[in-house]
Short mmCIF file of C-alpha atoms and ligand atoms in Angstrom, two decimals:
data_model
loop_
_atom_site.label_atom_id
_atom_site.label_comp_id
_atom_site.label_asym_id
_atom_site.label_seq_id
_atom_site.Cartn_x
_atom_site.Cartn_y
_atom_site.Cartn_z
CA UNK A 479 121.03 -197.83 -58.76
CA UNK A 480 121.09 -196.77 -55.35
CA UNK A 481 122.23 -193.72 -53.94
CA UNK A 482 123.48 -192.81 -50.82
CA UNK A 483 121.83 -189.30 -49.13
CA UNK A 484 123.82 -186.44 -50.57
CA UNK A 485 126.83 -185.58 -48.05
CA UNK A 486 125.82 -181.96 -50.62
CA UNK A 487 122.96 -181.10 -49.25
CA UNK A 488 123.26 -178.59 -46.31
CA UNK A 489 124.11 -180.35 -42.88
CA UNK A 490 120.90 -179.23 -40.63
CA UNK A 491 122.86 -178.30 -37.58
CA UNK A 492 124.81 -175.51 -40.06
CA UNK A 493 121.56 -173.71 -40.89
CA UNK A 494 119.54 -171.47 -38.58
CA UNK A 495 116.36 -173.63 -37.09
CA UNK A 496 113.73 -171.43 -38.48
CA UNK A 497 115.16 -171.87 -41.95
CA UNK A 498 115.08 -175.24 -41.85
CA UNK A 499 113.36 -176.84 -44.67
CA UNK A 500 114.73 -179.68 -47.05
CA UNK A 501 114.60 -177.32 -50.14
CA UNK A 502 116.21 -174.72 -48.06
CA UNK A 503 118.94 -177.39 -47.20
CA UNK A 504 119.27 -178.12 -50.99
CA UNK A 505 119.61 -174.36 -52.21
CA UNK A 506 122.40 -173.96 -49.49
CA UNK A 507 124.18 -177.31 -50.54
CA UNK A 508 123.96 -176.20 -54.23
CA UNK A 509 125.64 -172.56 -53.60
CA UNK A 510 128.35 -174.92 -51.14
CA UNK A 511 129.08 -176.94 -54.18
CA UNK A 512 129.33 -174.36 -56.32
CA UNK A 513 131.48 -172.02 -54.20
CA UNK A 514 134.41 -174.30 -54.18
CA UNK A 515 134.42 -173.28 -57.97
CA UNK A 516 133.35 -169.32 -57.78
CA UNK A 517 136.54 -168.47 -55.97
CA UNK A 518 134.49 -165.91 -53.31
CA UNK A 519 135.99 -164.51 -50.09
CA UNK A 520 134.71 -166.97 -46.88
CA UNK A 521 132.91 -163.51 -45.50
CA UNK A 522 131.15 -162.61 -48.51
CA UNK A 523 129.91 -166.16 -49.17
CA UNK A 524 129.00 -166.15 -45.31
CA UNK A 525 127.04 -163.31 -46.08
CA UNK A 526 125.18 -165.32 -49.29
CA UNK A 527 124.02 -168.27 -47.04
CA UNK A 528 121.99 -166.50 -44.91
CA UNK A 529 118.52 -164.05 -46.17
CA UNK A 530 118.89 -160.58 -45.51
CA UNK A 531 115.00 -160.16 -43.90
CA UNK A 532 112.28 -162.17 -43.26
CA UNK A 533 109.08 -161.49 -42.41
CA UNK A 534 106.38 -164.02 -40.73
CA UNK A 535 102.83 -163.02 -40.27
CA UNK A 536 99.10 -164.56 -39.65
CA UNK A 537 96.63 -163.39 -41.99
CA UNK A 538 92.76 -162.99 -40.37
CA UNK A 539 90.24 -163.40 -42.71
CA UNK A 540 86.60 -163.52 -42.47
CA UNK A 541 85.65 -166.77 -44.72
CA UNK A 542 82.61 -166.81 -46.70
CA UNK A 543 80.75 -168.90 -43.73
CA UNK A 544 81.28 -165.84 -41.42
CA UNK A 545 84.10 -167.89 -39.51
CA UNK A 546 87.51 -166.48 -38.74
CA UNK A 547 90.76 -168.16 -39.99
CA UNK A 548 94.35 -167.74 -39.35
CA UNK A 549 96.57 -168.43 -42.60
CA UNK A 550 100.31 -168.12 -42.02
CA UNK A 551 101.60 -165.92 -44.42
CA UNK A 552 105.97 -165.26 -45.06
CA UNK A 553 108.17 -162.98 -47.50
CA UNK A 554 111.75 -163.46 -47.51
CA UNK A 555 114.43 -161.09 -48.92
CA UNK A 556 117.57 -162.89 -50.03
CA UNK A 557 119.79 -159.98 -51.41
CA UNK A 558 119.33 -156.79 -52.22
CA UNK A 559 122.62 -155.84 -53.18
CA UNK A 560 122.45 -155.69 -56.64
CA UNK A 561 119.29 -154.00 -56.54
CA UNK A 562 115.46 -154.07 -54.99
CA UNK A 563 114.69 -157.68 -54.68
CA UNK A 564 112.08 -159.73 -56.98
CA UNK A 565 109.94 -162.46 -56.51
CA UNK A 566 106.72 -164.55 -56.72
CA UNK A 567 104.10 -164.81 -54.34
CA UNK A 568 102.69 -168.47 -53.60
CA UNK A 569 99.64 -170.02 -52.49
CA UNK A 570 100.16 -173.65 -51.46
CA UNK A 571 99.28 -176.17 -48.32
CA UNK A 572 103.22 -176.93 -48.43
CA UNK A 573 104.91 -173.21 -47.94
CA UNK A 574 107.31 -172.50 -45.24
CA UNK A 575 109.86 -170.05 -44.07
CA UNK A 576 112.42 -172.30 -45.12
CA UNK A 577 110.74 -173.17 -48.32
CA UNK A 578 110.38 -168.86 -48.99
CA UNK A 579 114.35 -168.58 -48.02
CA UNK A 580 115.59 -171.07 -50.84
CA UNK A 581 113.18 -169.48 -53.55
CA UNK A 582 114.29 -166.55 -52.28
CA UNK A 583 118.31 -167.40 -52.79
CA UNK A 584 117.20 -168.84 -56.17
CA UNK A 585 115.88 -165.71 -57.12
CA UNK A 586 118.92 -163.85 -56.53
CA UNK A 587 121.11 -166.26 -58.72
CA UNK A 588 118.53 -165.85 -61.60
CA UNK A 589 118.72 -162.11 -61.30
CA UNK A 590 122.43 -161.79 -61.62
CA UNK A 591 122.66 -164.98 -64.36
CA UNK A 592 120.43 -162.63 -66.75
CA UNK A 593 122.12 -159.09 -65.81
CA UNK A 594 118.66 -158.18 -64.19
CA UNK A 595 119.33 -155.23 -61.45
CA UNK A 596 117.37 -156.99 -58.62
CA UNK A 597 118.30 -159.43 -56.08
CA UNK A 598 115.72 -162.61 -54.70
CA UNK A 599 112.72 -162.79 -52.84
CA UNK A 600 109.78 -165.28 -52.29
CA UNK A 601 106.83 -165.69 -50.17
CA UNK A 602 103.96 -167.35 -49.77
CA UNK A 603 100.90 -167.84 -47.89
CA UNK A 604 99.94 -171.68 -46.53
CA UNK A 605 96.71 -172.36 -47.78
CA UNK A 606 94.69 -174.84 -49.43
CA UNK A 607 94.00 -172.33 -52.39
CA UNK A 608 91.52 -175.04 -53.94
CA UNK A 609 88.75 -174.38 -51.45
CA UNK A 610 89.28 -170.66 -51.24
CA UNK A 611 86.23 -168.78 -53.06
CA UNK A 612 87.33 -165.43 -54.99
CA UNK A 613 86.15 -163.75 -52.36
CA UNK A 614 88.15 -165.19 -49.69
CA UNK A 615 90.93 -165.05 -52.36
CA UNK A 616 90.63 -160.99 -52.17
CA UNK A 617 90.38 -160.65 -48.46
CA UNK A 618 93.61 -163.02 -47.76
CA UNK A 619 95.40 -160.94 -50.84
CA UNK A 620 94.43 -157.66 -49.51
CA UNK A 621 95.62 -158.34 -46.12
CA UNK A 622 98.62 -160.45 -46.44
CA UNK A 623 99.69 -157.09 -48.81
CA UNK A 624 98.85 -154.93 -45.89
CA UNK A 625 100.44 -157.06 -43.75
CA UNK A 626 103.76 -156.44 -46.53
CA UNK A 627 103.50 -153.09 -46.75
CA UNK A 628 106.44 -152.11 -44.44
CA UNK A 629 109.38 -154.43 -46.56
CA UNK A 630 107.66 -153.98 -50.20
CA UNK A 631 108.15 -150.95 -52.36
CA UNK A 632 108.66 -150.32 -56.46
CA UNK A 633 112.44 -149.59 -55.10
CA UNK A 634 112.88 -152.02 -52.24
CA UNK A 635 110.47 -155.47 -53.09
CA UNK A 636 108.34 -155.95 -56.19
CA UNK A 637 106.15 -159.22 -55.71
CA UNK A 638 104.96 -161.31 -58.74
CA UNK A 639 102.66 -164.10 -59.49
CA UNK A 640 103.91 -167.60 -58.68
CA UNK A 641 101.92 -171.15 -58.07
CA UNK A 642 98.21 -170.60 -58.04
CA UNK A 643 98.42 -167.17 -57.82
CA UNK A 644 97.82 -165.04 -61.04
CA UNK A 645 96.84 -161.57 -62.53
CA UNK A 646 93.74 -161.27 -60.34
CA UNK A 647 95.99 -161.52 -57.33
CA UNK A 648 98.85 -159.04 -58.72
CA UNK A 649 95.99 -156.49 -59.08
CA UNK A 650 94.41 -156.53 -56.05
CA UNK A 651 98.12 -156.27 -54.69
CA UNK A 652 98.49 -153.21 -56.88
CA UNK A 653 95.59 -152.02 -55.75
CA UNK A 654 95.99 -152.66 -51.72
CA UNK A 655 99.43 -150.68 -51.78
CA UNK A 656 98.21 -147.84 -53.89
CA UNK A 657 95.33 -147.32 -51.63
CA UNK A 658 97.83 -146.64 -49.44
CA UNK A 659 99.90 -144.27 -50.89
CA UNK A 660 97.13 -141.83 -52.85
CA UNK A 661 97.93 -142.82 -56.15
CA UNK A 662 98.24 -145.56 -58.72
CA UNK A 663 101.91 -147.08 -58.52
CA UNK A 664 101.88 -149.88 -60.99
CA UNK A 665 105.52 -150.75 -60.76
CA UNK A 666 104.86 -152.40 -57.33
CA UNK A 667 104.32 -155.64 -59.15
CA UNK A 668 104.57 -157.28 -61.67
CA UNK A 669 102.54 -160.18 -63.53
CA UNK A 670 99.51 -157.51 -63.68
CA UNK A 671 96.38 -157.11 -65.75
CA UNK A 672 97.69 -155.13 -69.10
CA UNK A 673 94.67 -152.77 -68.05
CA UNK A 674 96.57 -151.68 -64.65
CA UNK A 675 100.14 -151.83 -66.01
CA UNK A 676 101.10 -154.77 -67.27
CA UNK A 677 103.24 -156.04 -69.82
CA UNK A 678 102.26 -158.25 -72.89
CA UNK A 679 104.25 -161.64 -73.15
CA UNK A 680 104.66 -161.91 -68.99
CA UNK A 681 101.82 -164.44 -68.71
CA UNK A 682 103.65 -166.18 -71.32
CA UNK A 683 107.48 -165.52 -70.74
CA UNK A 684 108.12 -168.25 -68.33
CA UNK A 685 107.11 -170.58 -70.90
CA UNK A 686 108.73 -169.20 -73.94
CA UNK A 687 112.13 -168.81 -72.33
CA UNK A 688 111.60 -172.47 -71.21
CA UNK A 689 111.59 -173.18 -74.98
CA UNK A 690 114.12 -171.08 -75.94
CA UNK A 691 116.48 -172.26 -73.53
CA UNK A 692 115.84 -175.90 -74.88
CA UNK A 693 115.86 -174.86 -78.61
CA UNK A 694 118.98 -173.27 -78.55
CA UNK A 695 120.43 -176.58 -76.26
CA UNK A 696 119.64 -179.30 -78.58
CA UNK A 697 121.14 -177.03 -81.03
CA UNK A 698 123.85 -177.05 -79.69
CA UNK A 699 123.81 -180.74 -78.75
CA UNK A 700 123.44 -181.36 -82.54
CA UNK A 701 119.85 -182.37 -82.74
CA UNK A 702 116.49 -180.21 -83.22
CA UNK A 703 112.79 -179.70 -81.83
CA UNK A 704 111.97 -181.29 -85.15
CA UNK A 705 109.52 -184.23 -84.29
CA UNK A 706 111.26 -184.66 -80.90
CA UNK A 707 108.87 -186.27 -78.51
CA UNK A 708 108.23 -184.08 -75.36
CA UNK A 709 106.53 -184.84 -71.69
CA UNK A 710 105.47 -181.43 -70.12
CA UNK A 711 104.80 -182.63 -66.18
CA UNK A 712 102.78 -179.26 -65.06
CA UNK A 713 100.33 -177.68 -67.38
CA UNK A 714 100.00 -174.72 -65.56
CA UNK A 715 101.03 -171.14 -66.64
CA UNK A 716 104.36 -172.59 -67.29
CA UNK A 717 104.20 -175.77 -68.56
CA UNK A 718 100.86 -175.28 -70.86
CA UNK A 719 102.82 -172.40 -72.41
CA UNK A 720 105.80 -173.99 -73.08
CA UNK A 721 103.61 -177.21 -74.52
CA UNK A 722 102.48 -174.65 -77.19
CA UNK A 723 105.74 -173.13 -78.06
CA UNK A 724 107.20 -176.62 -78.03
CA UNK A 725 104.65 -177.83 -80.78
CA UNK A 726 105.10 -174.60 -82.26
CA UNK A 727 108.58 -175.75 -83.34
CA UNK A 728 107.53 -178.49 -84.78
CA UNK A 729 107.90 -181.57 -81.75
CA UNK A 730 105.35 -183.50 -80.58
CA UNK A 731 103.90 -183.33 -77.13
CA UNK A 732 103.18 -186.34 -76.37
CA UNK A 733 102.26 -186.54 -72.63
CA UNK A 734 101.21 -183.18 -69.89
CA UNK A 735 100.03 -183.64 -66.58
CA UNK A 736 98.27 -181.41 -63.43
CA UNK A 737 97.95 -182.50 -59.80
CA UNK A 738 95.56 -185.36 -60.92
CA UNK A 739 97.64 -187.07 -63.12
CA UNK A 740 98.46 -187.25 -66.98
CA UNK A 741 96.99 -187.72 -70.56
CA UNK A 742 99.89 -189.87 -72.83
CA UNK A 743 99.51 -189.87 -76.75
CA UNK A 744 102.77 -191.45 -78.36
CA UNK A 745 101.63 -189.92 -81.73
CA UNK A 746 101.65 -186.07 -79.85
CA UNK A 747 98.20 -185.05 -78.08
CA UNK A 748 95.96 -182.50 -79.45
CA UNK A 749 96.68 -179.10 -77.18
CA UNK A 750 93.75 -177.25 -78.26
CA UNK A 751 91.79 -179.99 -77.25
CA UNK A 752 93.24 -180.57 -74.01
CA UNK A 753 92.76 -176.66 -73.24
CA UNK A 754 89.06 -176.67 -74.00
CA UNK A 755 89.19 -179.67 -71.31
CA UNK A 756 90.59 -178.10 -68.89
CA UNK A 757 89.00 -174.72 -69.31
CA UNK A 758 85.73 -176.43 -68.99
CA UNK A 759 86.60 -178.64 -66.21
CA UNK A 760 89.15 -177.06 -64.17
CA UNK A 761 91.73 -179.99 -64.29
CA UNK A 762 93.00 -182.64 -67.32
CA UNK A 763 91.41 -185.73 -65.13
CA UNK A 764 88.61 -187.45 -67.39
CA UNK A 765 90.03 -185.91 -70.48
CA UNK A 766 90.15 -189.97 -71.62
CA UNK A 767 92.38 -192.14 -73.74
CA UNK A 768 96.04 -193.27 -71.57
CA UNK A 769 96.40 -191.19 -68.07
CA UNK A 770 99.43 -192.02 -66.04
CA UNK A 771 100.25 -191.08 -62.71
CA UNK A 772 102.62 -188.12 -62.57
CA UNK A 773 105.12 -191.00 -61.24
CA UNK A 774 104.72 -192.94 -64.51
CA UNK A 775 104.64 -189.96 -66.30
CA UNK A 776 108.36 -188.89 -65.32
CA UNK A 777 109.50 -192.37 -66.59
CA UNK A 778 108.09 -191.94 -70.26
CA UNK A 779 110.52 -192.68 -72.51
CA UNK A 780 110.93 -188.87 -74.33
CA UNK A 781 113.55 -186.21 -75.96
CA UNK A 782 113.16 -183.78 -73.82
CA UNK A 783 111.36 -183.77 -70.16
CA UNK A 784 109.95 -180.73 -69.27
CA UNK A 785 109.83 -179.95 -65.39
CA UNK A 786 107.32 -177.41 -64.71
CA UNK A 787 104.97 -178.50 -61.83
CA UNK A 788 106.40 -178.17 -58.79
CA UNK A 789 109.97 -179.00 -56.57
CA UNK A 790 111.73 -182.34 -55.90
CA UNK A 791 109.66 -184.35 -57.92
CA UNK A 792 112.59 -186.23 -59.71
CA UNK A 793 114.89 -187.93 -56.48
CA UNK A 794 117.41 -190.26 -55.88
CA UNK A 795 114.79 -192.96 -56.10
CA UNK A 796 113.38 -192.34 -59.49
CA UNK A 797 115.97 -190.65 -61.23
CA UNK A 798 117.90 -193.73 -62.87
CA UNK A 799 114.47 -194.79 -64.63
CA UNK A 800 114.30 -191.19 -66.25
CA UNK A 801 114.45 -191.97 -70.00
CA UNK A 802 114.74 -188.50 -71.65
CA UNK A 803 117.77 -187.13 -73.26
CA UNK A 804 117.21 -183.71 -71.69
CA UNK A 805 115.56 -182.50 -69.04
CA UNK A 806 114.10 -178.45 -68.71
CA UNK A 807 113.71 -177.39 -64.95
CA UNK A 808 110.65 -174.93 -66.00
CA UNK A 809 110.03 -175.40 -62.44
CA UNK A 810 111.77 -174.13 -59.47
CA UNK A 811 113.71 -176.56 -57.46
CA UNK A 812 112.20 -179.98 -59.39
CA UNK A 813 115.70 -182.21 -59.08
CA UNK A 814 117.30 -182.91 -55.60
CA UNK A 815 120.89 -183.24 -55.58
CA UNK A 816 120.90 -186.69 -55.12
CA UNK A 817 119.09 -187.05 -58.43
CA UNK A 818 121.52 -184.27 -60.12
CA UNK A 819 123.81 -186.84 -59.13
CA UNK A 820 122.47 -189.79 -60.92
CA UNK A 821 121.29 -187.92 -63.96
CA UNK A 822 125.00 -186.45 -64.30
CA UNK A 823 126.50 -189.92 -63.94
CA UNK A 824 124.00 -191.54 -66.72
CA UNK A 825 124.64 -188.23 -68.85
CA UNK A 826 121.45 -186.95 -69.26
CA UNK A 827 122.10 -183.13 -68.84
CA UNK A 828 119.78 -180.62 -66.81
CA UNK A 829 118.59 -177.10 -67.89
CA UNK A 830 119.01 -175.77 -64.18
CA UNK A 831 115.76 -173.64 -63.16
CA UNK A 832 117.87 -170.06 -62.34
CA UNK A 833 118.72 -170.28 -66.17
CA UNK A 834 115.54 -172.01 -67.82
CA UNK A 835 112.70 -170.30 -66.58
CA UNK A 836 114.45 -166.68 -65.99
CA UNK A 837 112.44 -165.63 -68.86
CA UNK A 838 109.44 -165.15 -66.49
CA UNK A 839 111.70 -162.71 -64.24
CA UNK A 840 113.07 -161.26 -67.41
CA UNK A 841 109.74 -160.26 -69.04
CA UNK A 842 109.11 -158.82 -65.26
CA UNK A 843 112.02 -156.47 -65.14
CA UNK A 844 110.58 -155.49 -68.85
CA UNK A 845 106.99 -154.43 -66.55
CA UNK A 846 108.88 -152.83 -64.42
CA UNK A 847 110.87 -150.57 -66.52
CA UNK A 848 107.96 -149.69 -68.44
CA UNK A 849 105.58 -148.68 -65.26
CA UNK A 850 108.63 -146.50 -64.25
CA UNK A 851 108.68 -144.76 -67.64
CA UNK A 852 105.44 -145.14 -68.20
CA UNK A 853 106.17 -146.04 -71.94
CA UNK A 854 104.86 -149.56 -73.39
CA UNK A 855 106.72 -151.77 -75.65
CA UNK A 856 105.09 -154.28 -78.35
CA UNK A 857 105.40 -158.16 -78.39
CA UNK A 858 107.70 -158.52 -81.03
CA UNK A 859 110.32 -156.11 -79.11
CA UNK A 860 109.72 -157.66 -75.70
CA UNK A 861 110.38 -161.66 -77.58
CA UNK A 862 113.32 -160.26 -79.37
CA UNK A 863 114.67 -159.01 -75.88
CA UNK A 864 113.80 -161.62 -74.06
CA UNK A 865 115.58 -163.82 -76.71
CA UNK A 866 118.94 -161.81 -76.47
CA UNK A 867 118.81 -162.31 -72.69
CA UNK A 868 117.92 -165.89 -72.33
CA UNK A 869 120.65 -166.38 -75.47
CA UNK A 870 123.06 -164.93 -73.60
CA UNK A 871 122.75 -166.37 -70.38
CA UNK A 872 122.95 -169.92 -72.13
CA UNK A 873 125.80 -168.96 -73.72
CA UNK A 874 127.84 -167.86 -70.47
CA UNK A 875 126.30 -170.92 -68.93
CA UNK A 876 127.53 -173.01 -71.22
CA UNK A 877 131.12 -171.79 -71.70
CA UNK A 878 132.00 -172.02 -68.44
CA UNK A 879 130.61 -175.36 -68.33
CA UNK A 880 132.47 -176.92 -70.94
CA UNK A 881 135.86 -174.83 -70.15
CA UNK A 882 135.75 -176.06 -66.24
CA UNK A 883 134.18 -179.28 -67.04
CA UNK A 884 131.08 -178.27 -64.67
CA UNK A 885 127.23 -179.62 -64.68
CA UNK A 886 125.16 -176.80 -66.31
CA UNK A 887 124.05 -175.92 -62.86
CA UNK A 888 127.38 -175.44 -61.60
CA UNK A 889 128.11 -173.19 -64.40
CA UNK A 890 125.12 -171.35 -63.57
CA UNK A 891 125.65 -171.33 -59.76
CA UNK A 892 129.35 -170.14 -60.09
CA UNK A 893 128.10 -167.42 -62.68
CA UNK A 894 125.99 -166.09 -60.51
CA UNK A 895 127.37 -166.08 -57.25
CA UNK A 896 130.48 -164.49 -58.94
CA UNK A 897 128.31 -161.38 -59.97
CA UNK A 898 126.88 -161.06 -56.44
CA UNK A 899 129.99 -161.72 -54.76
CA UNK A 900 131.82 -158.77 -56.94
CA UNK A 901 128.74 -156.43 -55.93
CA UNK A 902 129.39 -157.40 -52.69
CA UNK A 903 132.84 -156.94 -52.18
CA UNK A 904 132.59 -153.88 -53.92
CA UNK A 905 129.89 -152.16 -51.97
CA UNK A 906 131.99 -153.38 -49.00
CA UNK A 907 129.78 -154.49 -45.07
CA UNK A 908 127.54 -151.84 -43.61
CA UNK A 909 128.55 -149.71 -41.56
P1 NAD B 2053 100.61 -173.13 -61.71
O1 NAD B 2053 99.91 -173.25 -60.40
O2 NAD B 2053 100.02 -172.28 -62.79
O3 NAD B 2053 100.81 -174.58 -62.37
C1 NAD B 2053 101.35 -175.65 -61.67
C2 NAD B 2053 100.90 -176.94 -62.39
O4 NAD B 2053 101.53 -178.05 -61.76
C3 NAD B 2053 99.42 -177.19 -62.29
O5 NAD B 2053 98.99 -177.86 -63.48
C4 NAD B 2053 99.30 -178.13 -61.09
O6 NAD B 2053 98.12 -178.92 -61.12
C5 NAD B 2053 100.54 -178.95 -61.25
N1 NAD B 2053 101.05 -179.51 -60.00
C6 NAD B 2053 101.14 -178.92 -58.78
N2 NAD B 2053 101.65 -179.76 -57.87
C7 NAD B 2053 101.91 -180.92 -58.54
C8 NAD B 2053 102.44 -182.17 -58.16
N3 NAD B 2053 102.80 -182.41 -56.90
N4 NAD B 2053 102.58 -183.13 -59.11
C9 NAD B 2053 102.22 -182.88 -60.40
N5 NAD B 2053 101.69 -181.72 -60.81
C10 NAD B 2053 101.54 -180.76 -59.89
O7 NAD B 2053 102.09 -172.68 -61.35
P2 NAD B 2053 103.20 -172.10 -62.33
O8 NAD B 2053 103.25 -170.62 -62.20
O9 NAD B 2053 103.07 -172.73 -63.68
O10 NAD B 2053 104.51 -172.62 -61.58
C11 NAD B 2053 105.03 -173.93 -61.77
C12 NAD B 2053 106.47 -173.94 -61.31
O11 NAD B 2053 107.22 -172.98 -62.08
C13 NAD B 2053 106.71 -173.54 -59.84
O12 NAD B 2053 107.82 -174.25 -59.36
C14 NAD B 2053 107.06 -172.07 -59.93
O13 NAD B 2053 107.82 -171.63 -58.82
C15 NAD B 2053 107.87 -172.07 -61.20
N6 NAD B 2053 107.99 -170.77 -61.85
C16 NAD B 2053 106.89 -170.09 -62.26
C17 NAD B 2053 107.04 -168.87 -62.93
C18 NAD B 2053 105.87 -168.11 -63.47
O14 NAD B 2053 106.11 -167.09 -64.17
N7 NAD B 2053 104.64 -168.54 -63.26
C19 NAD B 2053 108.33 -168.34 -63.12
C20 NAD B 2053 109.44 -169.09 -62.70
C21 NAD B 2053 109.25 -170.30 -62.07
#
C-alpha cells in the first residue's frame, strides 16, 4: 500500500530553522494531532511547541594522536514547569539540535504520563563514538559537562545515560560537576555506578517496563507471553534486557539484532549464548546460523515486535509488510507517522515510546529521590514501584483510548499534554 507523506507531520516553514529536523517535525505533528483532542488553550499549547532553552556548544578535545578535534555538542530543555527537567545524554554521528528538541518534548510527555515531577530534556554530542578510545571518551565527557555546567543542576537539569553512553559516562559527569562545587552531589545524574549513587534496577528498568507494558497489553488483548514468538530489533541496554525478561515469561525470542544485522531462530535463540558472543566480540555479527538484515528482520512474521534500536526505522514504506500483532516502541521515536498510519489502518496496535519505555525515567526519579535523602531502597521495592507506575500509566492510557476511540499514542499524547497544560495554566506566563 502506498502512502501519501503525512499532511501530520509539522509543516517546515511553522517551525523555527534551527529546530529543524525530521524527528523534530514528527514530535511537533504528534502533539498537533493530539491537541485537537486535549482541549488546551491556543497560548498554552503555543507555549508547548517551542523548547524553553537550548544550548549549542563545540567540545575541544585532545585525541589520543595528540590532534585537536571539534565535536558539536547540544542540550535542550523542553519544560520545566512541572519540575527540573530530565533526560539522556547521546553519543551518535546522527545528533542534532532538532533531533535534542523532539527527545526533549518526548521527555516531557513521559514525565507527566507517569506522575514523575520533572519536565524533558535531551542532548547529545555528534560523534562517531565507535572510534573514540576511553580516554578520548573521558576528555569529551568531562568537557561537554563543563561546557553544561551553567543550565544543569540536581534542581534545574539532571542528565542520564542514553545511546552509547552508559555508567562510565554518568560518573565522570558526576564527577566533573562535583569538582566544581567542593563536594560529592550524586543527584546530578542519574544512570550512575551503584558505588557513586546509583540505584539498583536503572540499568535494567528500561527493559523491564518494556515488558511490563507488553505483559499487561496482551493481557488485556486476551492472549499471554506464553510461547509467543518475539523479534527484539536493538540488543542494547534496552532491548537485551527486555529479551531476558521476555523469555523470562515464558515466550520465545526468536530473532535480536545490533547495527550489523540479526541472528533468527524460529524455535527461540539461546540468550546466554548470544551474550557470551557479544561480550566477547563486541557485536552479534558472526554469531552464525540465519542473520537477516535489520530490514528483513522488521518483516519477521512474530507476536510481538519489539522496537528498541533506534528512531524511524519502521516508515511508510515498510510498514504494511510488518507481520506482528503488537509492536513495543522500547525505543524513542522508532514509527513515523506515516507508518502509525498504516499500522492503525491494518490494526496492529503500537505501545507508544512516552508510555513503554518510561520505566527507564521512572527507575531514574527512584535515583534521584534516594541521592536527595540519601536513603537506598532494595530491588524488590524499586520492581514493585516501578510496576505500580508503569500499571498505572497503561491503565489511563488505555481508558482514554478506548472511551475516545484514540490510537494508544493519542491517548498518551492527550494525557500528557493535559497534565502540562493544567501546570501551565495554573502557574500562569512569567512575569
Ligand atoms: P544502546 O546504544 O545501548 O543500544 C542500541 C542498540 O541498537 C545497539 O545494539 C545498536 O547496535 C543498535 N542500533 C543502533 N542503530 C541501529 C540501526 N540503525 N539499526 C539497527 N540497530 C541499531 O542504546 P539504548 O540505551 O538501548 O537505547 C536504544 C533506544 O532506546 C534509543 O532510542 C534510546 O533513546 C531509547 N531509550 C533508552 C533508555 C535507556 O534507559 N537506555 C530509556 C528510554 C529510551
Amino acid at each position: 500500500m502506498a502512502t501519501a507523506p503525512s499532511a501530520d507531520r509539522a509543516r517546515r516553514e511553522d517551525l523555527p530553522p534551527e529546530l529543524d529536523d525530521p524527528l523534530y517535525r514528527t514530535a511537533v505533528g504528534q502533539f498537533d494531532q493530539a491537541l485537537e483532542r486535549a482541549e488546551v488553550q491556543p497560548g498554552v499549547a503555543e507555549v508547548l511547541r517551542f523548547p524553553e532553552r537550548a544550548l549549542a556548544v563545540g567540545i575541544p578535545v585532545r585525541m589520543d594522536d595528540g590532534l585537536l578535534s571539534v565535536f558539536p555538542g547540544y542540550r535542550v530543555q523542553h519544560s520545566s514547569v512541572l519540575g527540573p527537567t530530565k533526560g539522556g545524554i547521546r553519543y551518535d554521528k546522527g545528533v542534532t539540535l532538532g533531533e535534542c528538541a523532539a527527545l526533549a518534548m518526548w521527555m516531557t510527555w513521559k514525565c507527566a504520563l507517569l506522575g514523575l515531577p520533572y519536565g524533558g530534556a535531551k542532548g547529545g554530542v555528534r560523534c562517531d563514538p565507535r572510534s573514540l578510545s576511553m580516554d578520548e571518551r573521558e576528555r569529551l565527557t568531562r568537557r561537554f559537562t563543563s561546557e553544561l555546567l551553567p543550565i544543569i543542576g540536581p534542581q534545574r537539569d539532571i542528565p542520564a545515560p542514553d545511546m552509547a553512553t552508559d555508567e562510565q559516562t554518568m560518573a565522570w559527569m558526576m564527577d566533573t560537576y562535583s569538582m566544581q562545587v567542593g563536594h560529592a552531589v550524586p543527584e546530578i545524574v542519574t544512570g550512575k555506578p551503584l558505588s557513586v549513587g546509583g540505584s539498583v534496577l536503572r540499568p535494567e528498568a528500561t527493559g523491564i517496563g518494556v515488558v511490563m507494558v507488553v505483559d499487561e497489553t496482551v493481557h488485556r488483548l486476551g492472549w499471554s507471553l506464553e510461547g509467543a514468538a518475539c523479534v527484539v530489533q536493538g540488543y542494547g541496554k534496552v532491548g537485551a534486557v527486555a529479551a531476558h525478561e521476555l523469555a523470562r515469561k515464558g515466550a520465545r525470542v526468536v530473532a535480536v539484532s545490533d547495527i550489523g544485522g540479526g541472528i533468527f531462530d524460529p524455535q527461540g535463540l539461546n540468550l546466554a549464548a548470544i551474550d557470551a558472543w557479544r561480550n566477547e566480540h563486541g557485536e552479534l555479527t558472526g554469531f552464525g546460523g540465519h542473520e537477516p538484515s535489520n530490514s528483513e528482520l522488521l518483516e519477521l512474521e512474530c507476536d510481538v515486535l519489539v522496537l528498541a534500536a533506534t528512531e524511524d526505522v519502521l516508515t511508510g514504506e515498510n510498514a504494511p509488510r510488518v507481520a506482528a500483532r503488537l509492536v513495543a516502541e522500547g525505543a524513542n521515536g522508532p514509527t513515523s507517522l506515516e507508518a502509525d498510519a498504516v499500522l492503525a489502518e491494518r490494526g496492529i496496535p503500537v505501545l507508544p515510546d512516552i508510555l513503554t519505555n518510561a520505566g527507564g525515567v521512572a527507575v531514574s526519579y527512584f535515583e534521584w529521590v534516594q541521592d536527595i535523602q540519601r536513603l537506598f531502597w532494595g530491588p524488590d521495592e524499586i520492581r514493585g514501584r516501578l510496576g505500580d507506575l508503569m500499571r498505572t500509566a497503561l491503565a489511563r492510557v488505555w481508558t482514554l483510548a478506548e472511551e475516545e476511540r484514540l490510537s494508544l499514542r493519542r491517548a498518551a499524547l492527550v494525557t500528557s499534554i493535559r497534565e502540562v497544560a493544567a501546570a501551565l495554566d495554573a502557574r500562569g506566563i512569567y512575569p
